[in-house]
mmCIF file of C-alpha atoms in Angstrom:
data_model
loop_
_atom_site.group_PDB
_atom_site.id
_atom_site.type_symbol
_atom_site.label_atom_id
_atom_site.label_comp_id
_atom_site.label_asym_id
_atom_site.label_seq_id
_atom_site.Cartn_x
_atom_site.Cartn_y
_atom_site.Cartn_z
ATOM 1 C CA MET A 436 45.059 24.125 -45.384
ATOM 2 C CA LYS A 437 42.727 25.675 -42.851
ATOM 3 C CA ILE A 438 42.453 23.891 -39.452
ATOM 4 C CA LEU A 439 39.234 24.441 -37.416
ATOM 5 C CA GLU A 440 38.576 23.021 -33.956
ATOM 6 C CA ASN A 441 35.336 21.114 -33.144
ATOM 7 C CA ARG A 442 35.964 19.010 -30.045
ATOM 8 C CA ALA A 443 32.386 18.420 -28.955
ATOM 9 C CA GLY A 444 28.871 18.897 -30.351
ATOM 10 C CA VAL A 445 28.476 20.922 -33.560
ATOM 11 C CA ASP A 446 30.184 24.242 -34.089
ATOM 12 C CA THR A 447 28.106 26.012 -36.717
ATOM 13 C CA ARG A 448 31.140 27.862 -38.115
ATOM 14 C CA VAL A 449 32.971 24.558 -38.630
ATOM 15 C CA LEU A 450 29.805 22.890 -40.059
ATOM 16 C CA ASN A 451 29.371 25.752 -42.585
ATOM 17 C CA ALA A 452 33.004 25.629 -43.627
ATOM 18 C CA ALA A 453 32.763 21.797 -44.150
ATOM 19 C CA ILE A 454 29.629 22.132 -46.255
ATOM 20 C CA GLU A 455 31.171 24.871 -48.414
ATOM 21 C CA ALA A 456 34.336 22.842 -49.050
ATOM 22 C CA LEU A 457 32.343 19.703 -49.906
ATOM 23 C CA ARG A 458 29.929 21.513 -52.235
ATOM 24 C CA GLU A 459 32.943 23.001 -54.028
ATOM 25 C CA GLY A 460 34.224 19.472 -54.679
ATOM 26 C CA GLN A 461 36.995 19.693 -52.120
ATOM 27 C CA ILE A 462 38.249 17.019 -49.789
ATOM 28 C CA ILE A 463 38.251 17.477 -46.041
ATOM 29 C CA ILE A 464 40.031 15.803 -43.087
ATOM 30 C CA TYR A 465 37.678 15.153 -40.205
ATOM 31 C CA SER A 466 37.295 13.070 -37.106
ATOM 32 C CA THR A 467 34.905 10.164 -36.802
ATOM 33 C CA ASP A 468 34.167 8.022 -33.694
ATOM 34 C CA THR A 469 37.158 5.939 -34.545
ATOM 35 C CA LEU A 470 40.001 7.406 -36.766
ATOM 36 C CA TYR A 471 40.495 10.589 -38.621
ATOM 37 C CA ALA A 472 39.275 10.338 -42.216
ATOM 38 C CA LEU A 473 39.381 11.912 -45.660
ATOM 39 C CA GLY A 474 35.909 12.821 -46.937
ATOM 40 C CA CYS A 475 34.211 14.325 -49.940
ATOM 41 C CA ASP A 476 30.754 14.704 -51.378
ATOM 42 C CA ALA A 477 29.679 11.096 -52.089
ATOM 43 C CA LEU A 478 27.792 12.243 -55.219
ATOM 44 C CA ASN A 479 30.631 14.164 -56.771
ATOM 45 C CA ASN A 480 32.494 11.800 -59.076
ATOM 46 C CA ARG A 481 35.478 14.019 -59.611
ATOM 47 C CA ALA A 482 35.963 14.567 -55.929
ATOM 48 C CA ILE A 483 35.702 10.806 -55.280
ATOM 49 C CA GLU A 484 38.285 10.138 -57.977
ATOM 50 C CA ARG A 485 40.722 12.639 -56.342
ATOM 51 C CA LEU A 486 40.118 11.210 -52.925
ATOM 52 C CA CYS A 487 40.833 7.678 -54.238
ATOM 53 C CA ARG A 488 43.983 8.885 -55.907
ATOM 54 C CA ILE A 489 45.236 10.608 -52.759
ATOM 55 C CA LYS A 490 44.512 7.484 -50.620
ATOM 56 C CA GLY A 491 45.700 5.041 -53.210
ATOM 57 C CA ILE A 492 42.291 3.331 -53.465
ATOM 58 C CA ASN A 493 41.300 1.463 -56.573
ATOM 59 C CA PRO A 494 37.476 1.883 -56.708
ATOM 60 C CA ASP A 495 37.160 -1.172 -58.916
ATOM 61 C CA LYS A 496 38.695 -3.368 -56.238
ATOM 62 C CA ASN A 497 38.061 -1.669 -52.905
ATOM 63 C CA THR A 498 34.704 -1.275 -51.229
ATOM 64 C CA LEU A 499 33.876 2.435 -50.991
ATOM 65 C CA ALA A 500 32.238 3.632 -47.812
ATOM 66 C CA ILE A 501 29.824 6.522 -47.140
ATOM 67 C CA VAL A 502 28.831 8.330 -43.950
ATOM 68 C CA CYS A 503 25.108 8.812 -43.623
ATOM 69 C CA ASP A 504 23.126 10.784 -41.150
ATOM 70 C CA SER A 505 20.510 8.165 -40.500
ATOM 71 C CA LEU A 506 19.109 4.805 -41.600
ATOM 72 C CA SER A 507 16.653 6.735 -43.710
ATOM 73 C CA GLN A 508 19.462 8.354 -45.713
ATOM 74 C CA ALA A 509 21.391 5.064 -45.888
ATOM 75 C CA ALA A 510 18.368 3.296 -47.369
ATOM 76 C CA GLU A 511 18.598 5.660 -50.415
ATOM 77 C CA TYR A 512 22.062 4.354 -51.313
ATOM 78 C CA ALA A 513 22.018 0.722 -50.082
ATOM 79 C CA ARG A 514 19.489 -2.062 -50.322
ATOM 80 C CA ILE A 515 18.442 -2.795 -46.750
ATOM 81 C CA ASP A 516 16.100 -5.675 -46.069
ATOM 82 C CA ASN A 517 14.347 -6.322 -42.750
ATOM 83 C CA PHE A 518 17.154 -8.460 -41.333
ATOM 84 C CA ALA A 519 19.760 -5.859 -42.251
ATOM 85 C CA PHE A 520 17.553 -3.049 -40.877
ATOM 86 C CA ARG A 521 17.397 -4.748 -37.486
ATOM 87 C CA LEU A 522 21.167 -5.107 -37.329
ATOM 88 C CA LEU A 523 21.809 -1.496 -38.440
ATOM 89 C CA LYS A 524 19.204 -0.143 -35.921
ATOM 90 C CA HIS A 525 20.869 -2.149 -33.101
ATOM 91 C CA TYR A 526 24.450 -1.184 -33.832
ATOM 92 C CA LEU A 527 24.263 2.369 -35.299
ATOM 93 C CA PRO A 528 25.226 5.019 -34.657
ATOM 94 C CA GLY A 529 28.557 3.513 -33.640
ATOM 95 C CA PRO A 530 32.037 2.361 -34.703
ATOM 96 C CA PHE A 531 30.910 0.019 -37.449
ATOM 97 C CA THR A 532 31.001 -0.196 -41.193
ATOM 98 C CA PHE A 533 28.302 -2.439 -42.699
ATOM 99 C CA ILE A 534 28.821 -3.702 -46.258
ATOM 100 C CA LEU A 535 25.497 -3.822 -48.108
ATOM 101 C CA PRO A 536 24.310 -4.193 -51.655
ATOM 102 C CA ALA A 537 24.638 -0.758 -53.389
ATOM 103 C CA SER A 538 21.585 0.980 -54.884
ATOM 104 C CA THR A 539 21.489 2.648 -58.250
ATOM 105 C CA ALA A 540 21.420 6.104 -56.583
ATOM 106 C CA LEU A 541 25.149 6.084 -56.138
ATOM 107 C CA PRO A 542 27.352 7.886 -58.782
ATOM 108 C CA LYS A 543 29.005 6.017 -61.640
ATOM 109 C CA ILE A 544 32.348 5.488 -59.897
ATOM 110 C CA PHE A 545 30.513 3.022 -57.651
ATOM 111 C CA LYS A 546 29.017 1.134 -60.543
ATOM 112 C CA GLY A 547 31.966 -1.328 -60.858
ATOM 113 C CA ARG A 548 31.169 -2.434 -57.327
ATOM 114 C CA LYS A 549 27.957 -4.031 -56.269
ATOM 115 C CA THR A 550 28.446 -3.168 -52.660
ATOM 116 C CA VAL A 551 28.876 -0.055 -50.487
ATOM 117 C CA GLY A 552 30.042 0.411 -46.905
ATOM 118 C CA ILE A 553 27.574 2.229 -44.635
ATOM 119 C CA ARG A 554 28.792 4.262 -41.694
ATOM 120 C CA ILE A 555 26.688 6.193 -39.257
ATOM 121 C CA PRO A 556 29.284 7.276 -36.713
ATOM 122 C CA ASP A 557 28.512 8.340 -33.162
ATOM 123 C CA SER A 558 29.718 11.819 -34.020
ATOM 124 C CA PRO A 559 27.206 14.748 -34.059
ATOM 125 C CA LEU A 560 29.348 16.810 -36.455
ATOM 126 C CA ASP A 561 29.679 13.973 -38.995
ATOM 127 C CA THR A 562 25.970 13.325 -39.156
ATOM 128 C CA ALA A 563 25.164 17.058 -39.180
ATOM 129 C CA ILE A 564 27.455 17.407 -42.268
ATOM 130 C CA ALA A 565 25.626 14.601 -44.076
ATOM 131 C CA THR A 566 22.265 16.191 -43.123
ATOM 132 C CA GLU A 567 23.128 19.743 -44.281
ATOM 133 C CA LEU A 568 24.944 18.452 -47.402
ATOM 134 C CA GLY A 569 21.741 16.587 -48.256
ATOM 135 C CA ASN A 570 23.627 13.370 -49.089
ATOM 136 C CA PRO A 571 26.328 11.124 -47.666
ATOM 137 C CA ILE A 572 30.089 11.809 -47.327
ATOM 138 C CA MET A 573 32.394 9.455 -49.200
ATOM 139 C CA THR A 574 34.862 8.497 -46.487
ATOM 140 C CA THR A 575 38.100 6.698 -46.007
ATOM 141 C CA SER A 576 39.995 6.374 -42.749
ATOM 142 C CA ILE A 577 43.525 7.767 -42.315
ATOM 143 C CA GLN A 578 45.556 4.977 -40.759
ATOM 144 C CA THR A 579 48.457 6.022 -38.580
ATOM 145 C CA ILE A 580 51.781 6.143 -40.379
ATOM 146 C CA ASP A 581 55.025 5.901 -38.414
ATOM 147 C CA ASP A 582 53.264 6.597 -35.175
ATOM 148 C CA ILE A 583 51.471 9.665 -36.609
ATOM 149 C CA VAL A 584 48.456 10.018 -34.349
ATOM 150 C CA ASP A 585 48.476 13.775 -33.857
ATOM 151 C CA LEU A 586 46.095 15.780 -36.073
ATOM 152 C CA ARG A 587 48.767 18.383 -36.756
ATOM 153 C CA SER A 588 51.094 15.704 -38.011
ATOM 154 C CA ILE A 589 48.328 14.289 -40.203
ATOM 155 C CA ALA A 590 47.635 17.800 -41.637
ATOM 156 C CA GLU A 591 51.367 18.164 -42.255
ATOM 157 C CA LEU A 592 51.347 14.832 -44.146
ATOM 158 C CA TYR A 593 48.604 16.027 -46.521
ATOM 159 C CA LYS A 594 49.542 19.756 -46.734
ATOM 160 C CA ASN A 595 50.762 19.473 -50.347
ATOM 161 C CA TYR A 596 47.425 18.141 -51.641
ATOM 162 C CA SER A 597 45.611 21.256 -52.980
ATOM 163 C CA ASP A 598 42.280 19.400 -52.998
ATOM 164 C CA ILE A 599 42.352 19.237 -49.199
ATOM 165 C CA THR A 600 41.344 22.642 -48.004
ATOM 166 C CA LEU A 601 39.976 22.012 -44.509
ATOM 167 C CA CYS A 602 41.066 19.909 -41.625
ATOM 168 C CA ILE A 603 38.655 19.632 -38.581
ATOM 169 C CA ASP A 604 40.387 19.128 -35.308
ATOM 170 C CA GLY A 605 38.195 16.799 -33.257
ATOM 171 C CA GLY A 606 40.833 16.048 -30.623
ATOM 172 C CA ASP A 607 42.872 12.913 -29.975
ATOM 173 C CA ILE A 608 42.105 9.840 -32.062
ATOM 174 C CA ARG A 609 41.669 6.345 -30.628
ATOM 175 C CA ASP A 610 43.887 4.794 -33.340
ATOM 176 C CA ILE A 611 41.351 1.949 -33.728
ATOM 177 C CA PRO A 612 39.400 1.562 -37.015
ATOM 178 C CA SER A 613 35.751 0.652 -37.309
ATOM 179 C CA THR A 614 34.584 -2.949 -37.239
ATOM 180 C CA VAL A 615 33.558 -4.045 -40.722
ATOM 181 C CA ILE A 616 30.628 -6.497 -41.100
ATOM 182 C CA ASP A 617 29.541 -7.876 -44.498
ATOM 183 C CA ILE A 618 25.784 -8.183 -44.477
ATOM 184 C CA THR A 619 25.203 -8.484 -48.226
ATOM 185 C CA ASP A 620 23.494 -11.676 -47.061
ATOM 186 C CA SER A 621 21.826 -10.182 -43.953
ATOM 187 C CA ARG A 622 20.953 -13.649 -42.576
ATOM 188 C CA ASP A 623 24.686 -14.605 -42.573
ATOM 189 C CA PRO A 624 26.821 -11.638 -41.325
ATOM 190 C CA ILE A 625 30.542 -12.045 -41.839
ATOM 191 C CA LEU A 626 33.080 -10.231 -39.730
ATOM 192 C CA ILE A 627 35.610 -8.740 -42.194
ATOM 193 C CA ARG A 628 37.714 -6.702 -39.718
ATOM 194 C CA GLN A 629 37.565 -6.486 -35.956
ATOM 195 C CA GLY A 630 37.917 -2.866 -34.867
ATOM 196 C CA LEU A 631 36.486 -0.751 -32.067
ATOM 197 C CA GLY A 632 32.960 -2.019 -32.284
ATOM 198 C CA ILE A 633 31.979 -5.357 -30.660
ATOM 199 C CA PHE A 634 29.655 -7.315 -32.938
ATOM 200 C CA GLU A 635 27.646 -10.220 -31.579
ATOM 201 C CA ASP A 636 25.850 -12.252 -34.211
#
């Protein structure tokens, strides 16, 4: 596994390496504005299946989340009405995951679920990856295990997974996940998980 450092802004070398890995169907470890995460091309079914297997996610039962570069990109993959748009515009980019009705543009692995989690993190590299890739990143946070908060320890934990070829060192993690809000009914937001973001209905 290759480890590249990108502590601030967007390092072009790191961005290009991430795009190459994702386009090849690989899985990367990268930092968000909350936790480190596993990510893959959100339109590559095989990559998503491998990511779910590594993380132990059942895509039929768990909401799958994607990192988008903007509300415009998010609107291609989720149904966003006017009330939802106002909420997203107010809180994003930031440490939130908003659950919305999924659009038909998502690949077949999403079809068993009617919803999708939308993230636009306050992280220039993450949004640059989604921009250059041309579509979102399927993402799932890496929760700390036995006090593992150091990136090198996380990389060690996943070193035997051949699908993970790149780990992006974004520095220390906050060890606090994103706040999850269900806005499938945008007039009645529901707090699913309190995380780093403060949501005021």
